[in-house]
Amino acid sequence: MSQATLLEKVTEWSVETCRQELGSVLPKLLSMYHRTSDWDECIRVLKILTEMFLPHLNLADLEEECFSKVLPKVDKVFSDLMEEIASQIGGLTSQNTELRALLRNALQMMVQVLETLSGCVRHVCSFEESLALDTIRSLPSCILKVLKNTFQYCKESETVYNGRLSLVVDLLQALFKEAYSLQKGLMELLDRISLDSSATEEDACDMVIVIHSLLDICSIISNLDITLHANTWKFIIKQSIKYQGLLEERLRHSDIVCRLCDDLLASFHSCMELAEQMKQSGAPESSQSVERKFFQKTAKMCRFFANTLVHYIKEFKPYLSKSCGRLHHLYLQMYSKFPPSVYAPVISDAHCNEINSVILVAMDPLITHLLPFRPFAEVVLAETQQFGPELVFPQCLLLVNIMDKLPSLPEEVLNLWFQGSQFHEETPRLPVFQALFLSFQQCSTERAVPILVPGVMMNGQAQSQVTLHQHACVHLSACIASLPPAYFPQLEHTLLTALLCPDAQTALLAADAWCFLVRYGTAELCQHHVTLVSHLIKSCPGDCYQLSQLTFLLRRMFVMMTPNHQIEFVEKFSSREPQNLCIWQHVPLREFALDVRKRVEDDIVKSAIPVCTSWLDGGCKLGQLEKVNTALSAVLSVFRDSGDAVEEAQLQAVSRLLAQLWMRMSVSQVLSQPAVQCTLRLLLLLSVILVQSMEPQVLPQALTCLSSLLPLKCPDDIVLAALDFLASLGEIFLPPEIQVCGNDHHVVANYLGCESETCIKFFHQLI
């Protein structure tokens, strides 16, 4: 009997005849199937095998008698059909009807192959008994290869057909629809299979291949169909967790996490783009427009990916050490495109709140699950971070978020984040406090704008918007309040390092946090830190920004000391000792009790005057002028704080000293020597306070000095001090016999850079 005759005869058989002739005809059909090279005949035989004889095989015989013998060629035929289409498609036109018919026929055969495979899946699912993987081993692998090729072909069809898509669009739609149905059926079939502890190595490898194949398909279908994409991910995660004990060491965890991150980020960007478009178009936020519905659907998918990622991390965290960098980068990328980031698109407040509540809130558990994981801490706290400028602000927000979560975690987690790396063999990592200050320092753009972030929650509602400085300070202080004492050394080291950095706002943040620490802590802690800062001030080499920041902190902390500790401070840093004047020039004297204050002020003046007179008697050496400036600054602090309460003896002593120092001022050195500039400024400031007590003949010397500086470009601080001094002269009466430099009103006007008649007349009245 010929092949054609056999096929014609078989197609006319009833179901019962097929069952009876199964044993004799099946081998012949299989032989015919493998020998034929004609695609039409091959698919015809395939359909006869699967539709007429497959239903009569027992479940235990499916793999051995049919699938293992039939399916390998199915994959080859499908690939050959795709290659044939690719080789012929270049000549496709609406006029070339023969080629068009050829290509449409090939596509139709591809659809028939998918239909046949769907029939196989439906037949296996019809068995009520439990399914084992070894009874259908060849079926999943064949279907997944065909599905991957099909979806890839559909994805590239617009490019492949290059404007001729309309000639085959109906068949491409049928092809995708059938592939969609086939994958759905396959996942339902695989979900019925159960691998227990008796599963073989081959079973485990086959299931891993299934998961990885679906993972590859996910990357293809992400832009084709949202529902299929989501269902595929659900199946991958479900099966991975279902067989966790069997598969966890075989799965490509990094690839799974990376794909989830990519899909989540793509969905998030889509949400932001849609929100931006609706903002630009001015569409009502409450409208149920197509754009609004698509936005909500995309946001829902984004939340799905976020929840899926968190679920996977929770289950497989020990295997994700290589994925921590990608997870960290994902968090930063998302927050870099979300307000208030300067790199975020402009969207409405309603969309901003919706994205935050639907998507970003779902990201918070991700950080919570990763906090105890050392590789994640090593990535976040790395000493060198290769960030673009758009990721610096999100890193700062992340560190603040982490600090909020740490107080409730066990000691080993606190050690991981608060202590930094302790041994050379560890991957270097910074303490979280140090990482925060470095990150804050890098947010120069965000601080300059400044951007505003939501304040802390009170009574269930966020306070008004606050600056990044306020945001970091509040959360840093909250963390300090719950910090175990064991981590204070790391905190103090970080605060000191940040206080001495050249960035003024970072130093201010450190000072704010330090002041909270001493206020929240014990009185003894406050005393200890005041003492520490005082020693640092004494060790500072001359005038520098570090000294300014230390003295600023000292003044703020000193007011928090108890009266008893203030007395101990006076005893430790005696105001009678000239070497301590560098400290006392910055101490707020008004914070002392009146009796202690009087004694300290008297000691400061008595110790400062000998320093200055010693310099005058010693030849006025320029190298010793720093000590004079320190002494004058200490005296200035006494007179500023005391006002009219200064004793007459002190006034007279200091006035005489000023007279001697004015005589020693050298105009030629003012511009070239910073120390002389400082001396002149201090003389001017003291002269303002003591102008009523100064001898009349001293004033012409001072004015002559200032007049000589007119042709020169003076530093701003000297100009301001000079103006204060000149203004103070309006309060005194100069006898006619005291000759002030000619055209004295021009001194004032020139210091203001103005010689207008109005300005001259005004200051002439002062003088």
PDB file of C-alpha atoms in Angstrom, residues 212-364:
ATOM      1  CA  HIS A 212      15.088  29.460  32.040  1.00  0.00           C
ATOM      2  CA  SER A 213      13.334  29.088  28.666  1.00  0.00           C
ATOM      3  CA  LEU A 214      10.321  31.002  29.951  1.00  0.00           C
ATOM      4  CA  LEU A 215      12.715  33.617  31.312  1.00  0.00           C
ATOM      5  CA  ASP A 216      14.093  34.090  27.789  1.00  0.00           C
ATOM      6  CA  ILE A 217      10.552  34.333  26.459  1.00  0.00           C
ATOM      7  CA  CYS A 218       9.778  37.039  29.043  1.00  0.00           C
ATOM      8  CA  SER A 219      12.416  39.299  27.558  1.00  0.00           C
ATOM      9  CA  ILE A 220      10.798  38.886  24.128  1.00  0.00           C
ATOM     10  CA  ILE A 221       7.138  39.366  25.015  1.00  0.00           C
ATOM     11  CA  SER A 222       7.583  42.317  27.403  1.00  0.00           C
ATOM     12  CA  ASN A 223       6.367  44.732  24.719  1.00  0.00           C
ATOM     13  CA  LEU A 224       3.913  42.378  23.018  1.00  0.00           C
ATOM     14  CA  ASP A 225       1.264  41.569  25.623  1.00  0.00           C
ATOM     15  CA  ILE A 226       1.069  42.800  29.228  1.00  0.00           C
ATOM     16  CA  THR A 227      -1.152  39.980  30.485  1.00  0.00           C
ATOM     17  CA  LEU A 228       0.963  37.194  28.980  1.00  0.00           C
ATOM     18  CA  HIS A 229       4.083  38.867  30.290  1.00  0.00           C
ATOM     19  CA  ALA A 230       2.697  39.027  33.837  1.00  0.00           C
ATOM     20  CA  ASN A 231       1.366  35.454  33.752  1.00  0.00           C
ATOM     21  CA  THR A 232       4.720  34.156  32.552  1.00  0.00           C
ATOM     22  CA  TRP A 233       6.486  35.843  35.442  1.00  0.00           C
ATOM     23  CA  LYS A 234       3.929  34.480  37.884  1.00  0.00           C
ATOM     24  CA  PHE A 235       4.620  30.972  36.614  1.00  0.00           C
ATOM     25  CA  ILE A 236       8.407  31.392  36.794  1.00  0.00           C
ATOM     26  CA  ILE A 237       8.315  32.605  40.402  1.00  0.00           C
ATOM     27  CA  LYS A 238       5.699  30.046  41.437  1.00  0.00           C
ATOM     28  CA  GLN A 239       7.652  27.110  40.038  1.00  0.00           C
ATOM     29  CA  SER A 240      10.949  28.391  41.410  1.00  0.00           C
ATOM     30  CA  ILE A 241       9.494  28.567  44.912  1.00  0.00           C
ATOM     31  CA  LYS A 242       7.459  25.362  44.519  1.00  0.00           C
ATOM     32  CA  TYR A 243      10.642  23.369  43.839  1.00  0.00           C
ATOM     33  CA  GLN A 244      12.965  25.596  45.830  1.00  0.00           C
ATOM     34  CA  GLY A 245      14.772  22.807  47.634  1.00  0.00           C
ATOM     35  CA  LEU A 246      15.343  20.955  44.372  1.00  0.00           C
ATOM     36  CA  LEU A 247      16.239  23.855  42.079  1.00  0.00           C
ATOM     37  CA  GLU A 248      17.716  26.689  44.161  1.00  0.00           C
ATOM     38  CA  GLU A 249      21.318  25.721  43.435  1.00  0.00           C
ATOM     39  CA  ARG A 250      20.631  25.274  39.708  1.00  0.00           C
ATOM     40  CA  LEU A 251      18.630  28.382  38.841  1.00  0.00           C
ATOM     41  CA  ARG A 252      20.252  31.423  37.233  1.00  0.00           C
ATOM     42  CA  HIS A 253      19.204  33.717  40.072  1.00  0.00           C
ATOM     43  CA  SER A 254      21.190  36.694  38.797  1.00  0.00           C
ATOM     44  CA  ASP A 255      19.493  36.492  35.401  1.00  0.00           C
ATOM     45  CA  ILE A 256      16.040  36.236  36.968  1.00  0.00           C
ATOM     46  CA  VAL A 257      16.640  39.239  39.236  1.00  0.00           C
ATOM     47  CA  CYS A 258      18.220  41.253  36.427  1.00  0.00           C
ATOM     48  CA  ARG A 259      15.242  40.611  34.125  1.00  0.00           C
ATOM     49  CA  LEU A 260      12.798  41.552  36.862  1.00  0.00           C
ATOM     50  CA  CYS A 261      14.730  44.763  37.507  1.00  0.00           C
ATOM     51  CA  ASP A 262      14.731  45.588  33.794  1.00  0.00           C
ATOM     52  CA  ASP A 263      10.989  44.995  33.480  1.00  0.00           C
ATOM     53  CA  LEU A 264      10.237  46.978  36.632  1.00  0.00           C
ATOM     54  CA  LEU A 265      12.368  49.910  35.493  1.00  0.00           C
ATOM     55  CA  ALA A 266      10.836  49.872  32.003  1.00  0.00           C
ATOM     56  CA  SER A 267       7.318  49.916  33.465  1.00  0.00           C
ATOM     57  CA  PHE A 268       8.259  52.712  35.844  1.00  0.00           C
ATOM     58  CA  HIS A 269       9.680  54.828  33.024  1.00  0.00           C
ATOM     59  CA  SER A 270       6.490  54.227  31.040  1.00  0.00           C
ATOM     60  CA  CYS A 271       4.433  55.459  33.992  1.00  0.00           C
ATOM     61  CA  MET A 272       6.522  58.598  34.302  1.00  0.00           C
ATOM     62  CA  GLU A 273       6.336  59.294  30.558  1.00  0.00           C
ATOM     63  CA  LEU A 274       2.557  58.876  30.530  1.00  0.00           C
ATOM     64  CA  ALA A 275       2.193  61.140  33.563  1.00  0.00           C
ATOM     65  CA  GLU A 276       4.386  63.762  31.892  1.00  0.00           C
ATOM     66  CA  GLN A 277       2.354  63.588  28.656  1.00  0.00           C
ATOM     67  CA  MET A 278      -0.921  64.028  30.560  1.00  0.00           C
ATOM     68  CA  LYS A 279       0.574  66.993  32.431  1.00  0.00           C
ATOM     69  CA  GLN A 280       1.671  68.628  29.187  1.00  0.00           C
ATOM     70  CA  SER A 281      -1.650  67.994  27.456  1.00  0.00           C
ATOM     71  CA  GLY A 282      -3.589  69.450  30.385  1.00  0.00           C
ATOM     72  CA  ALA A 283      -5.961  66.469  30.510  1.00  0.00           C
ATOM     73  CA  PRO A 284      -8.225  66.435  33.615  1.00  0.00           C
ATOM     74  CA  GLU A 285      -6.751  64.125  36.247  1.00  0.00           C
ATOM     75  CA  SER A 286     -10.125  62.573  37.042  1.00  0.00           C
ATOM     76  CA  SER A 287     -11.049  61.808  33.448  1.00  0.00           C
ATOM     77  CA  GLN A 288     -11.350  58.211  32.296  1.00  0.00           C
ATOM     78  CA  SER A 289      -9.471  58.853  29.071  1.00  0.00           C
ATOM     79  CA  VAL A 290      -7.536  56.214  27.195  1.00  0.00           C
ATOM     80  CA  GLU A 291      -4.288  57.712  28.486  1.00  0.00           C
ATOM     81  CA  ARG A 292      -5.540  57.664  32.070  1.00  0.00           C
ATOM     82  CA  LYS A 293      -6.611  54.017  31.850  1.00  0.00           C
ATOM     83  CA  PHE A 294      -3.326  53.020  30.253  1.00  0.00           C
ATOM     84  CA  PHE A 295      -1.448  54.877  32.986  1.00  0.00           C
ATOM     85  CA  GLN A 296      -3.339  52.987  35.695  1.00  0.00           C
ATOM     86  CA  LYS A 297      -2.736  49.680  33.938  1.00  0.00           C
ATOM     87  CA  THR A 298       0.974  50.399  33.583  1.00  0.00           C
ATOM     88  CA  ALA A 299       1.217  51.449  37.233  1.00  0.00           C
ATOM     89  CA  LYS A 300      -0.479  48.216  38.229  1.00  0.00           C
ATOM     90  CA  MET A 301       2.061  46.214  36.224  1.00  0.00           C
ATOM     91  CA  CYS A 302       4.862  48.186  37.823  1.00  0.00           C
ATOM     92  CA  ARG A 303       3.570  47.333  41.279  1.00  0.00           C
ATOM     93  CA  PHE A 304       3.292  43.690  40.218  1.00  0.00           C
ATOM     94  CA  PHE A 305       6.960  43.615  39.203  1.00  0.00           C
ATOM     95  CA  ALA A 306       8.005  45.322  42.442  1.00  0.00           C
ATOM     96  CA  ASN A 307       6.063  42.838  44.577  1.00  0.00           C
ATOM     97  CA  THR A 308       7.362  39.920  42.510  1.00  0.00           C
ATOM     98  CA  LEU A 309      10.930  41.097  42.936  1.00  0.00           C
ATOM     99  CA  VAL A 310      10.510  41.475  46.695  1.00  0.00           C
ATOM    100  CA  HIS A 311       8.949  38.003  46.931  1.00  0.00           C
ATOM    101  CA  TYR A 312      11.816  36.416  44.993  1.00  0.00           C
ATOM    102  CA  ILE A 313      14.433  38.195  47.091  1.00  0.00           C
ATOM    103  CA  LYS A 314      12.747  37.018  50.266  1.00  0.00           C
ATOM    104  CA  GLU A 315      12.930  33.379  49.135  1.00  0.00           C
ATOM    105  CA  PHE A 316      16.360  33.262  47.463  1.00  0.00           C
ATOM    106  CA  LYS A 317      18.367  35.974  49.231  1.00  0.00           C
ATOM    107  CA  PRO A 318      21.390  33.749  50.035  1.00  0.00           C
ATOM    108  CA  TYR A 319      21.925  33.234  46.286  1.00  0.00           C
ATOM    109  CA  LEU A 320      21.715  36.907  45.301  1.00  0.00           C
ATOM    110  CA  SER A 321      25.125  38.233  46.319  1.00  0.00           C
ATOM    111  CA  LYS A 322      25.981  38.995  42.676  1.00  0.00           C
ATOM    112  CA  SER A 323      22.659  40.800  42.178  1.00  0.00           C
ATOM    113  CA  CYS A 324      23.054  43.365  44.957  1.00  0.00           C
ATOM    114  CA  GLY A 325      24.706  45.894  42.682  1.00  0.00           C
ATOM    115  CA  ARG A 326      21.815  45.670  40.223  1.00  0.00           C
ATOM    116  CA  LEU A 327      19.225  45.984  42.994  1.00  0.00           C
ATOM    117  CA  HIS A 328      21.007  49.004  44.435  1.00  0.00           C
ATOM    118  CA  HIS A 329      21.195  50.621  41.014  1.00  0.00           C
ATOM    119  CA  LEU A 330      17.508  49.907  40.386  1.00  0.00           C
ATOM    120  CA  TYR A 331      16.492  51.802  43.536  1.00  0.00           C
ATOM    121  CA  LEU A 332      18.660  54.770  42.586  1.00  0.00           C
ATOM    122  CA  GLN A 333      17.447  54.830  38.979  1.00  0.00           C
ATOM    123  CA  MET A 334      13.799  54.879  39.996  1.00  0.00           C
ATOM    124  CA  TYR A 335      14.195  57.666  42.539  1.00  0.00           C
ATOM    125  CA  SER A 336      16.343  59.690  40.127  1.00  0.00           C
ATOM    126  CA  LYS A 337      13.332  59.967  37.806  1.00  0.00           C
ATOM    127  CA  PHE A 338      10.827  60.740  40.544  1.00  0.00           C
ATOM    128  CA  PRO A 339      10.149  64.176  42.058  1.00  0.00           C
ATOM    129  CA  PRO A 340      11.730  66.019  43.759  1.00  0.00           C
ATOM    130  CA  SER A 341      14.838  64.892  41.832  1.00  0.00           C
ATOM    131  CA  VAL A 342      16.062  67.632  39.508  1.00  0.00           C
ATOM    132  CA  TYR A 343      16.297  64.963  36.788  1.00  0.00           C
ATOM    133  CA  ALA A 344      12.617  63.957  37.103  1.00  0.00           C
ATOM    134  CA  PRO A 345       9.995  64.969  34.528  1.00  0.00           C
ATOM    135  CA  VAL A 346       7.321  67.478  35.511  1.00  0.00           C
ATOM    136  CA  ILE A 347       4.151  65.628  36.529  1.00  0.00           C
ATOM    137  CA  SER A 348       1.022  66.573  38.452  1.00  0.00           C
ATOM    138  CA  ASP A 349       0.794  66.198  42.223  1.00  0.00           C
ATOM    139  CA  ALA A 350      -1.998  63.647  41.809  1.00  0.00           C
ATOM    140  CA  HIS A 351       0.115  61.425  39.549  1.00  0.00           C
ATOM    141  CA  CYS A 352       3.097  61.902  41.823  1.00  0.00           C
ATOM    142  CA  ASN A 353       1.099  60.709  44.842  1.00  0.00           C
ATOM    143  CA  GLU A 354      -0.370  57.812  42.883  1.00  0.00           C
ATOM    144  CA  ILE A 355       3.014  56.588  41.650  1.00  0.00           C
ATOM    145  CA  ASN A 356       4.439  56.913  45.126  1.00  0.00           C
ATOM    146  CA  SER A 357       1.612  54.988  46.791  1.00  0.00           C
ATOM    147  CA  VAL A 358       1.244  52.319  44.110  1.00  0.00           C
ATOM    148  CA  ILE A 359       4.861  51.725  43.089  1.00  0.00           C
ATOM    149  CA  LEU A 360       7.514  53.231  45.329  1.00  0.00           C
ATOM    150  CA  VAL A 361       5.847  52.111  48.551  1.00  0.00           C
ATOM    151  CA  ALA A 362       6.176  48.557  47.227  1.00  0.00           C
ATOM    152  CA  MET A 363       9.937  49.098  46.933  1.00  0.00           C
ATOM    153  CA  ASP A 364      10.370  49.746  50.643  1.00  0.00           C
TER     154      ASP A 364
END
